[in-house]
Amino acid sequence: MFNKKIGVLTSGGDAPGMNNAIAAIVKTCKYNNAGVVGVNYGYRGLLNGDIFDIDNMNTDDIINRGGTILGSARCLEFKDPENVKKAVEVAKQHGIGGMIVIGGDGSFRGARDLSLAGLPTIGIPATIDNDISCTEYTIGYDTALNTVIDCVDKINDTMRSHNRSAFVEVMGNKAGYLAVEVAIACGADAVLVAEQNFDIEKNIVDVIARKYEEKKHFIVIVAEGVEKVSGKSTKKIMNETVEMIDKKYGIQLDAKLTVLGHIQRGGKPTYKDRIAASRMGSDAVKLLINGIGNRVVALKHGKIVDYDILEGLEMKKSIEDELLMLSKIICEK
Ligand code: F6P
């Protein structure tokens, strides 16, 4: 029997579904007669001892809410090994014998450090970016995808009415998963991601000019990571497109920029996120109860698996070629 408490914290950018993971952790602890405590505001809360009994909370009321009831933070102080040691001490003082960290790969580095410093810790992947290599799915991605699809469809309605062209910047950090899948789902005319070199003339200007006979409204999706690799903001890409298409083809585009921003991180979790988060949360507790720490739970071919955190952090993944090819077909034709 696990006779210490299990602690849970959320860290990094929040993601819809985090609350479902928390609820599943609480219920699985209760089911196994293990105590459970919540840590507010990620690693910062752990360092400050901002810890409370969560096991008598009615978690049924949180599972349809976006965000995280525990609050989240990006805690740079946690990179300092002295602070990691301090966090382990604080955890011990609160009777915590195992931690569960729900967040992205930056948060997993903290989870690895806690484990190495003697506190068994399990990572649960949650980020709207879907960019954690050891798992094919991260909690929050599906909700964000549906939010962005809804926004782009709405933008498209008004673009169509006014013969305008929208340049829509979507989140994803350095990864282009959201951008590529949204482009396919919304029938965009071009999509730019950091993972692929692009040429404004070939990938946007010539494509729009070729389609101009049949329609006069266009959607260009730009992943936020593009600016990091090309140095060009979405606004600059839009302005260069407008200038070039006028010069080369005599077409005057009425272009509008939308940076979707944090709307992409909010909202009720979808079915997919609720179920993935519940499964991962429950599995994380089972690992700790069985005396297993320093693992990250993941989804592989639809099944829950777990990896050593170090091994998980070293894995690499990239957008499948088949998906990139499909986006090219959808956008260009
Ligand atoms: O990792 C999630 C994410 O929303 C990224 O897509 C984005 O680049 C970043 O977080 C934004 O972070 P913040 O909310 O701290 O501005």
mmCIF file of C-alpha atoms and ligand atoms in Angstrom:
data_model
loop_
_atom_site.group_PDB
_atom_site.id
_atom_site.type_symbol
_atom_site.label_atom_id
_atom_site.label_comp_id
_atom_site.label_asym_id
_atom_site.label_seq_id
_atom_site.Cartn_x
_atom_site.Cartn_y
_atom_site.Cartn_z
ATOM 1 C CA MET A 1 0.000 0.000 0.000
ATOM 2 C CA PHE A 2 1.188 3.544 -0.800
ATOM 3 C CA ASN A 3 1.143 5.196 2.625
ATOM 4 C CA LYS A 4 2.307 8.677 1.613
ATOM 5 C CA LYS A 5 0.432 11.381 -0.280
ATOM 6 C CA ILE A 6 0.498 11.972 -3.993
ATOM 7 C CA GLY A 7 0.990 15.584 -5.068
ATOM 8 C CA VAL A 8 -0.256 17.045 -8.327
ATOM 9 C CA LEU A 9 0.732 20.258 -10.083
ATOM 10 C CA THR A 10 0.184 21.848 -13.494
ATOM 11 C CA SER A 11 3.027 23.717 -15.141
ATOM 12 C CA GLY A 12 3.785 25.754 -18.292
ATOM 13 C CA GLY A 13 1.048 26.952 -20.645
ATOM 14 C CA ASP A 14 -2.367 25.672 -19.529
ATOM 15 C CA ALA A 15 -4.305 23.293 -21.769
ATOM 16 C CA PRO A 16 -7.975 22.266 -21.850
ATOM 17 C CA GLY A 17 -8.234 18.835 -20.242
ATOM 18 C CA MET A 18 -5.785 19.536 -17.411
ATOM 19 C CA ASN A 19 -8.762 19.585 -15.023
ATOM 20 C CA ASN A 20 -9.859 16.154 -16.252
ATOM 21 C CA ALA A 21 -6.404 14.778 -15.476
ATOM 22 C CA ILE A 22 -6.561 16.341 -11.984
ATOM 23 C CA ALA A 23 -10.027 14.858 -11.376
ATOM 24 C CA ALA A 24 -8.914 11.394 -12.510
ATOM 25 C CA ILE A 25 -5.841 11.601 -10.263
ATOM 26 C CA VAL A 26 -7.966 12.533 -7.240
ATOM 27 C CA LYS A 27 -10.496 9.766 -7.900
ATOM 28 C CA THR A 28 -7.864 7.101 -8.578
ATOM 29 C CA CYS A 29 -6.109 8.055 -5.329
ATOM 30 C CA LYS A 30 -9.402 7.771 -3.419
ATOM 31 C CA TYR A 31 -10.109 4.429 -5.089
ATOM 32 C CA ASN A 32 -6.738 3.186 -3.840
ATOM 33 C CA ASN A 33 -7.022 4.838 -0.406
ATOM 34 C CA ALA A 34 -4.050 7.087 -1.118
ATOM 35 C CA GLY A 35 -3.983 10.698 0.078
ATOM 36 C CA VAL A 36 -3.711 13.414 -2.547
ATOM 37 C CA VAL A 37 -2.725 17.087 -2.366
ATOM 38 C CA GLY A 38 -2.822 19.847 -4.972
ATOM 39 C CA VAL A 39 0.039 22.288 -5.506
ATOM 40 C CA ASN A 40 -0.966 25.763 -6.694
ATOM 41 C CA TYR A 41 0.901 27.524 -9.537
ATOM 42 C CA GLY A 42 3.307 24.797 -10.582
ATOM 43 C CA TYR A 43 6.880 24.492 -9.342
ATOM 44 C CA ARG A 44 6.700 27.959 -7.763
ATOM 45 C CA GLY A 45 3.876 26.737 -5.513
ATOM 46 C CA LEU A 46 5.912 23.675 -4.584
ATOM 47 C CA LEU A 47 8.873 25.859 -3.584
ATOM 48 C CA ASN A 48 6.587 28.114 -1.545
ATOM 49 C CA GLY A 49 4.683 25.244 0.089
ATOM 50 C CA ASP A 50 1.442 26.422 -1.561
ATOM 51 C CA ILE A 51 -0.120 22.985 -1.065
ATOM 52 C CA PHE A 52 -3.656 21.960 -0.035
ATOM 53 C CA ASP A 53 -5.769 18.856 0.538
ATOM 54 C CA ILE A 54 -7.607 18.187 -2.679
ATOM 55 C CA ASP A 55 -9.141 14.814 -1.844
ATOM 56 C CA ASN A 56 -12.387 16.200 -0.477
ATOM 57 C CA MET A 57 -12.946 18.483 -3.467
ATOM 58 C CA ASN A 58 -15.940 17.711 -5.678
ATOM 59 C CA THR A 59 -13.967 17.223 -8.870
ATOM 60 C CA ASP A 60 -17.116 16.446 -10.893
ATOM 61 C CA ASP A 61 -17.601 20.202 -11.161
ATOM 62 C CA ILE A 62 -14.241 20.860 -12.810
ATOM 63 C CA ILE A 63 -14.236 18.361 -15.654
ATOM 64 C CA ASN A 64 -16.120 20.553 -18.114
ATOM 65 C CA ARG A 65 -13.952 23.616 -17.496
ATOM 66 C CA GLY A 66 -10.934 24.832 -19.495
ATOM 67 C CA GLY A 67 -7.747 26.075 -17.839
ATOM 68 C CA THR A 68 -6.454 24.447 -14.665
ATOM 69 C CA ILE A 69 -7.972 24.813 -11.206
ATOM 70 C CA LEU A 70 -4.455 24.517 -9.767
ATOM 71 C CA GLY A 71 -3.166 27.511 -11.706
ATOM 72 C CA SER A 72 0.013 27.299 -13.748
ATOM 73 C CA ALA A 73 3.303 29.155 -14.063
ATOM 74 C CA ARG A 74 6.611 29.022 -15.890
ATOM 75 C CA CYS A 75 9.172 28.853 -13.061
ATOM 76 C CA LEU A 76 12.736 29.681 -14.137
ATOM 77 C CA GLU A 77 14.069 29.356 -10.551
ATOM 78 C CA PHE A 78 13.424 25.624 -10.810
ATOM 79 C CA LYS A 79 16.440 25.278 -13.126
ATOM 80 C CA ASP A 80 18.621 25.888 -10.049
ATOM 81 C CA PRO A 81 19.527 22.492 -8.442
ATOM 82 C CA GLU A 82 19.395 24.119 -4.972
ATOM 83 C CA ASN A 83 15.740 24.953 -5.559
ATOM 84 C CA VAL A 84 15.030 21.403 -6.715
ATOM 85 C CA LYS A 85 16.508 20.106 -3.439
ATOM 86 C CA LYS A 86 14.413 22.637 -1.534
ATOM 87 C CA ALA A 87 11.257 21.499 -3.371
ATOM 88 C CA VAL A 88 11.928 17.861 -2.427
ATOM 89 C CA GLU A 89 12.262 18.929 1.229
ATOM 90 C CA VAL A 90 9.003 20.908 1.075
ATOM 91 C CA ALA A 91 7.252 17.915 -0.502
ATOM 92 C CA LYS A 92 8.538 15.611 2.249
ATOM 93 C CA GLN A 93 7.361 18.031 4.952
ATOM 94 C CA HIS A 94 3.863 17.784 3.458
ATOM 95 C CA GLY A 95 3.957 13.986 3.487
ATOM 96 C CA ILE A 96 4.236 13.788 -0.308
ATOM 97 C CA GLY A 97 5.829 10.547 -1.483
ATOM 98 C CA GLY A 98 5.210 10.954 -5.208
ATOM 99 C CA MET A 99 4.460 13.840 -7.590
ATOM 100 C CA ILE A 100 2.516 14.097 -10.798
ATOM 101 C CA VAL A 101 3.442 16.969 -13.121
ATOM 102 C CA ILE A 102 0.968 17.876 -15.881
ATOM 103 C CA GLY A 103 2.546 20.061 -18.572
ATOM 104 C CA GLY A 104 4.852 20.305 -21.583
ATOM 105 C CA ASP A 105 8.438 19.190 -22.073
ATOM 106 C CA GLY A 106 9.872 22.152 -20.106
ATOM 107 C CA SER A 107 7.792 20.893 -17.170
ATOM 108 C CA PHE A 108 9.125 17.359 -17.738
ATOM 109 C CA ARG A 109 12.680 18.587 -17.202
ATOM 110 C CA GLY A 110 11.563 19.701 -13.733
ATOM 111 C CA ALA A 111 9.887 16.303 -13.207
ATOM 112 C CA ARG A 112 13.125 14.547 -14.155
ATOM 113 C CA ASP A 113 15.074 16.754 -11.719
ATOM 114 C CA LEU A 114 12.628 16.010 -8.891
ATOM 115 C CA SER A 115 12.942 12.271 -9.573
ATOM 116 C CA LEU A 116 16.738 12.438 -9.671
ATOM 117 C CA ALA A 117 16.674 14.369 -6.376
ATOM 118 C CA GLY A 118 14.738 11.556 -4.707
ATOM 119 C CA LEU A 119 11.045 12.360 -5.205
ATOM 120 C CA PRO A 120 9.422 9.811 -7.566
ATOM 121 C CA THR A 121 7.651 11.866 -10.215
ATOM 122 C CA ILE A 122 5.430 11.095 -13.211
ATOM 123 C CA GLY A 123 4.903 13.464 -16.162
ATOM 124 C CA ILE A 124 1.611 13.800 -18.030
ATOM 125 C CA PRO A 125 1.874 15.510 -21.451
ATOM 126 C CA ALA A 126 -0.435 18.507 -21.773
ATOM 127 C CA THR A 127 0.028 21.310 -24.281
ATOM 128 C CA ILE A 128 -2.022 22.663 -27.175
ATOM 129 C CA ASP A 129 1.147 22.464 -29.319
ATOM 130 C CA ASN A 130 1.178 18.624 -29.531
ATOM 131 C CA ASP A 131 4.964 18.935 -29.644
ATOM 132 C CA ILE A 132 6.059 16.387 -27.008
ATOM 133 C CA SER A 133 8.095 13.808 -28.854
ATOM 134 C CA CYS A 134 7.442 10.697 -26.792
ATOM 135 C CA THR A 135 3.667 10.804 -27.253
ATOM 136 C CA GLU A 136 1.493 10.875 -30.328
ATOM 137 C CA TYR A 137 -1.014 13.063 -28.497
ATOM 138 C CA THR A 138 -0.908 15.821 -25.874
ATOM 139 C CA ILE A 139 -3.858 16.869 -23.724
ATOM 140 C CA GLY A 140 -5.439 20.078 -25.030
ATOM 141 C CA TYR A 141 -4.519 19.712 -28.682
ATOM 142 C CA ASP A 142 -7.939 18.581 -29.898
ATOM 143 C CA THR A 143 -9.789 21.379 -28.089
ATOM 144 C CA ALA A 144 -7.374 23.976 -29.474
ATOM 145 C CA LEU A 145 -7.700 22.503 -32.953
ATOM 146 C CA ASN A 146 -11.493 22.762 -32.815
ATOM 147 C CA THR A 147 -11.301 26.329 -31.479
ATOM 148 C CA VAL A 148 -8.974 27.389 -34.285
ATOM 149 C CA ILE A 149 -11.100 25.642 -36.914
ATOM 150 C CA ASP A 150 -14.150 27.517 -35.626
ATOM 151 C CA CYS A 151 -12.281 30.848 -35.742
ATOM 152 C CA VAL A 152 -10.881 30.279 -39.228
ATOM 153 C CA ASP A 153 -14.302 29.224 -40.558
ATOM 154 C CA LYS A 154 -15.745 32.451 -39.172
ATOM 155 C CA ILE A 155 -12.959 34.546 -40.667
ATOM 156 C CA ASN A 156 -13.532 32.758 -43.957
ATOM 157 C CA ASP A 157 -17.243 33.726 -43.938
ATOM 158 C CA THR A 158 -16.461 37.417 -43.875
ATOM 159 C CA MET A 159 -13.487 37.122 -46.283
ATOM 160 C CA ARG A 160 -15.830 35.483 -48.800
ATOM 161 C CA SER A 161 -18.405 38.277 -48.481
ATOM 162 C CA HIS A 162 -15.839 41.014 -49.121
ATOM 163 C CA ASN A 163 -13.429 39.290 -51.523
ATOM 164 C CA ARG A 164 -10.675 39.634 -48.947
ATOM 165 C CA SER A 165 -7.680 37.528 -47.965
ATOM 166 C CA ALA A 166 -6.928 36.524 -44.383
ATOM 167 C CA PHE A 167 -3.486 35.865 -42.972
ATOM 168 C CA VAL A 168 -4.114 33.949 -39.736
ATOM 169 C CA GLU A 169 -1.320 33.318 -37.247
ATOM 170 C CA VAL A 170 -1.816 30.291 -35.010
ATOM 171 C CA MET A 171 0.055 29.142 -31.905
ATOM 172 C CA GLY A 172 2.152 25.992 -31.607
ATOM 173 C CA ASN A 173 5.454 27.369 -30.325
ATOM 174 C CA LYS A 174 8.056 25.982 -32.786
ATOM 175 C CA ALA A 175 5.746 23.207 -33.995
ATOM 176 C CA GLY A 176 3.375 23.338 -36.949
ATOM 177 C CA TYR A 177 0.842 20.632 -36.005
ATOM 178 C CA LEU A 178 -1.994 23.080 -35.314
ATOM 179 C CA ALA A 179 -1.266 25.080 -38.470
ATOM 180 C CA VAL A 180 -1.096 22.094 -40.827
ATOM 181 C CA GLU A 181 -4.205 20.352 -39.503
ATOM 182 C CA VAL A 182 -6.218 23.588 -39.443
ATOM 183 C CA ALA A 183 -5.159 24.332 -43.026
ATOM 184 C CA ILE A 184 -6.406 20.915 -44.131
ATOM 185 C CA ALA A 185 -9.614 21.108 -42.099
ATOM 186 C CA CYS A 186 -10.505 24.623 -43.283
ATOM 187 C CA GLY A 187 -9.340 24.342 -46.895
ATOM 188 C CA ALA A 188 -6.711 27.087 -46.640
ATOM 189 C CA ASP A 189 -4.854 28.301 -49.729
ATOM 190 C CA ALA A 190 -1.413 28.239 -48.130
ATOM 191 C CA VAL A 191 0.160 27.111 -44.874
ATOM 192 C CA LEU A 192 3.582 28.067 -43.583
ATOM 193 C CA VAL A 193 5.283 26.135 -40.781
ATOM 194 C CA ALA A 194 8.731 26.360 -39.223
ATOM 195 C CA GLU A 195 9.499 22.760 -40.176
ATOM 196 C CA GLN A 196 9.501 23.513 -43.921
ATOM 197 C CA ASN A 197 11.338 26.103 -45.964
ATOM 198 C CA PHE A 198 9.000 28.392 -47.832
ATOM 199 C CA ASP A 199 9.052 30.874 -50.632
ATOM 200 C CA ILE A 200 6.412 33.625 -50.566
ATOM 201 C CA GLU A 201 6.316 33.852 -54.359
ATOM 202 C CA LYS A 202 5.943 30.131 -55.010
ATOM 203 C CA ASN A 203 3.887 29.072 -51.980
ATOM 204 C CA ILE A 204 1.495 32.018 -51.696
ATOM 205 C CA VAL A 205 1.625 34.519 -54.582
ATOM 206 C CA ASP A 206 1.618 32.047 -57.481
ATOM 207 C CA VAL A 207 -1.011 29.839 -55.797
ATOM 208 C CA ILE A 208 -3.412 32.741 -55.241
ATOM 209 C CA ALA A 209 -2.859 34.045 -58.783
ATOM 210 C CA ARG A 210 -3.581 30.596 -60.217
ATOM 211 C CA LYS A 211 -6.861 30.340 -58.283
ATOM 212 C CA TYR A 212 -7.887 33.935 -58.935
ATOM 213 C CA GLU A 213 -10.123 33.043 -61.894
ATOM 214 C CA GLU A 214 -12.338 30.848 -59.711
ATOM 215 C CA LYS A 215 -12.422 32.809 -56.424
ATOM 216 C CA LYS A 216 -11.376 36.105 -54.898
ATOM 217 C CA HIS A 217 -11.034 35.279 -51.193
ATOM 218 C CA PHE A 218 -8.111 33.428 -49.658
ATOM 219 C CA ILE A 219 -6.885 32.036 -46.357
ATOM 220 C CA VAL A 220 -3.208 31.770 -45.463
ATOM 221 C CA ILE A 221 -2.348 30.004 -42.202
ATOM 222 C CA VAL A 222 0.994 30.894 -40.611
ATOM 223 C CA ALA A 223 2.410 28.987 -37.635
ATOM 224 C CA GLU A 224 3.845 31.340 -35.000
ATOM 225 C CA GLY A 225 7.124 29.373 -35.167
ATOM 226 C CA VAL A 226 7.761 30.667 -38.708
ATOM 227 C CA GLU A 227 8.974 34.017 -37.395
ATOM 228 C CA LYS A 228 11.498 32.261 -35.147
ATOM 229 C CA VAL A 229 13.174 30.509 -38.089
ATOM 230 C CA SER A 230 12.669 32.999 -40.933
ATOM 231 C CA GLY A 231 12.788 36.270 -38.997
ATOM 232 C CA LYS A 232 9.607 37.330 -40.833
ATOM 233 C CA SER A 233 6.479 38.157 -38.875
ATOM 234 C CA THR A 234 3.089 37.162 -40.254
ATOM 235 C CA LYS A 235 2.445 40.852 -40.959
ATOM 236 C CA LYS A 236 5.634 41.092 -43.010
ATOM 237 C CA ILE A 237 4.714 37.936 -44.934
ATOM 238 C CA MET A 238 1.284 39.446 -45.645
ATOM 239 C CA ASN A 239 2.718 42.784 -46.793
ATOM 240 C CA GLU A 240 5.302 41.125 -49.051
ATOM 241 C CA THR A 241 2.555 38.979 -50.585
ATOM 242 C CA VAL A 242 0.363 42.008 -51.310
ATOM 243 C CA GLU A 243 3.255 43.878 -52.911
ATOM 244 C CA MET A 244 4.525 40.943 -54.954
ATOM 245 C CA ILE A 245 1.153 39.826 -56.322
ATOM 246 C CA ASP A 246 0.423 43.370 -57.481
ATOM 247 C CA LYS A 247 3.812 43.689 -59.171
ATOM 248 C CA LYS A 248 3.812 40.256 -60.801
ATOM 249 C CA TYR A 249 0.130 39.768 -61.673
ATOM 250 C CA GLY A 250 -1.537 43.175 -61.242
ATOM 251 C CA ILE A 251 -3.824 41.700 -58.562
ATOM 252 C CA GLN A 252 -4.777 43.979 -55.661
ATOM 253 C CA LEU A 253 -5.327 41.861 -52.561
ATOM 254 C CA ASP A 254 -7.386 43.311 -49.732
ATOM 255 C CA ALA A 255 -5.516 41.473 -46.976
ATOM 256 C CA LYS A 256 -6.384 41.277 -43.260
ATOM 257 C CA LEU A 257 -4.185 40.018 -40.453
ATOM 258 C CA THR A 258 -5.540 37.997 -37.500
ATOM 259 C CA VAL A 259 -3.259 36.803 -34.714
ATOM 260 C CA LEU A 260 -5.510 34.382 -32.850
ATOM 261 C CA GLY A 261 -3.515 34.462 -29.594
ATOM 262 C CA HIS A 262 -4.722 33.052 -26.295
ATOM 263 C CA ILE A 263 -8.280 32.308 -27.406
ATOM 264 C CA GLN A 264 -6.653 29.079 -28.647
ATOM 265 C CA ARG A 265 -5.802 27.964 -25.102
ATOM 266 C CA GLY A 266 -9.244 28.335 -23.508
ATOM 267 C CA GLY A 267 -12.582 26.614 -23.665
ATOM 268 C CA LYS A 268 -14.335 23.458 -22.539
ATOM 269 C CA PRO A 269 -12.256 20.361 -23.256
ATOM 270 C CA THR A 270 -13.533 18.180 -26.079
ATOM 271 C CA TYR A 271 -14.443 14.506 -25.670
ATOM 272 C CA LYS A 272 -11.001 13.504 -26.930
ATOM 273 C CA ASP A 273 -9.177 15.651 -24.363
ATOM 274 C CA ARG A 274 -11.442 14.596 -21.501
ATOM 275 C CA ILE A 275 -10.842 10.912 -22.176
ATOM 276 C CA ALA A 276 -7.098 11.160 -22.901
ATOM 277 C CA ALA A 277 -6.577 13.241 -19.745
ATOM 278 C CA SER A 278 -8.644 10.889 -17.578
ATOM 279 C CA ARG A 279 -6.740 7.857 -18.830
ATOM 280 C CA MET A 280 -3.327 9.452 -18.391
ATOM 281 C CA GLY A 281 -4.179 10.851 -14.941
ATOM 282 C CA SER A 282 -5.382 7.519 -13.652
ATOM 283 C CA ASP A 283 -2.375 5.685 -15.076
ATOM 284 C CA ALA A 284 0.076 8.101 -13.475
ATOM 285 C CA VAL A 285 -1.392 7.324 -10.039
ATOM 286 C CA LYS A 286 -1.195 3.570 -10.683
ATOM 287 C CA LEU A 287 2.512 3.880 -11.500
ATOM 288 C CA LEU A 288 3.291 5.747 -8.265
ATOM 289 C CA ILE A 289 1.197 3.381 -6.164
ATOM 290 C CA ASN A 290 3.174 0.495 -7.638
ATOM 291 C CA GLY A 291 6.399 2.161 -6.536
ATOM 292 C CA ILE A 292 7.350 3.336 -10.037
ATOM 293 C CA GLY A 293 8.645 6.896 -10.552
ATOM 294 C CA ASN A 294 10.633 8.902 -13.088
ATOM 295 C CA ARG A 295 8.222 8.010 -15.894
ATOM 296 C CA VAL A 296 6.183 9.940 -18.407
ATOM 297 C CA VAL A 297 2.859 8.571 -19.576
ATOM 298 C CA ALA A 298 2.163 8.755 -23.290
ATOM 299 C CA LEU A 299 -0.211 7.641 -26.008
ATOM 300 C CA LYS A 300 1.108 5.160 -28.588
ATOM 301 C CA HIS A 301 -1.220 3.691 -31.245
ATOM 302 C CA GLY A 302 -4.125 4.780 -29.046
ATOM 303 C CA LYS A 303 -2.866 2.900 -25.970
ATOM 304 C CA ILE A 304 -1.421 4.380 -22.769
ATOM 305 C CA VAL A 305 2.258 3.543 -22.350
ATOM 306 C CA ASP A 306 5.021 5.014 -20.189
ATOM 307 C CA TYR A 307 8.675 5.825 -20.703
ATOM 308 C CA ASP A 308 11.616 6.763 -18.547
ATOM 309 C CA ILE A 309 11.531 10.593 -18.433
ATOM 310 C CA LEU A 310 15.112 10.919 -19.699
ATOM 311 C CA GLU A 311 14.382 8.563 -22.581
ATOM 312 C CA GLY A 312 11.124 10.412 -23.303
ATOM 313 C CA LEU A 313 12.873 13.776 -23.397
ATOM 314 C CA GLU A 314 15.436 12.496 -25.889
ATOM 315 C CA MET A 315 12.888 11.155 -28.399
ATOM 316 C CA LYS A 316 12.243 13.104 -31.597
ATOM 317 C CA LYS A 317 9.059 13.485 -33.605
ATOM 318 C CA SER A 318 8.069 15.536 -36.607
ATOM 319 C CA ILE A 319 4.912 16.186 -38.603
ATOM 320 C CA GLU A 320 4.260 13.126 -40.762
ATOM 321 C CA ASP A 321 5.214 13.581 -44.427
ATOM 322 C CA GLU A 322 1.797 12.262 -45.418
ATOM 323 C CA LEU A 323 0.089 15.108 -43.534
ATOM 324 C CA LEU A 324 2.413 17.713 -45.061
ATOM 325 C CA MET A 325 1.733 16.280 -48.528
ATOM 326 C CA LEU A 326 -2.018 16.387 -47.897
ATOM 327 C CA SER A 327 -1.813 20.040 -46.825
ATOM 328 C CA LYS A 328 0.084 20.821 -50.038
ATOM 329 C CA ILE A 329 -2.613 19.145 -52.162
ATOM 330 C CA ILE A 330 -5.472 20.827 -50.280
ATOM 331 C CA CYS A 331 -3.883 24.276 -50.373
ATOM 332 C CA GLU A 332 -2.513 24.320 -53.890
ATOM 333 C CA LYS A 333 -5.457 22.855 -55.798
HETATM 334 O O1 F6P B 1 2.947 26.079 -25.213
HETATM 335 C C1 F6P B 1 1.675 26.606 -25.341
HETATM 336 C C2 F6P B 1 1.726 28.004 -25.892
HETATM 337 O O2 F6P B 1 0.396 28.480 -26.003
HETATM 338 C C3 F6P B 1 2.458 28.174 -27.229
HETATM 339 O O3 F6P B 1 1.667 27.777 -28.318
HETATM 340 C C4 F6P B 1 2.785 29.629 -27.206
HETATM 341 O O4 F6P B 1 3.921 29.904 -27.985
HETATM 342 C C5 F6P B 1 3.062 29.892 -25.750
HETATM 343 O O5 F6P B 1 2.432 28.849 -25.020
HETATM 344 C C6 F6P B 1 2.558 31.217 -25.240
HETATM 345 O O6 F6P B 1 2.963 31.334 -23.922
HETATM 346 P P1 F6P B 1 2.437 32.448 -22.930
HETATM 347 O O7 F6P B 1 1.010 32.135 -22.605
HETATM 348 O O8 F6P B 1 3.321 32.328 -21.747
HETATM 349 O O9 F6P B 1 2.535 33.739 -23.661
#
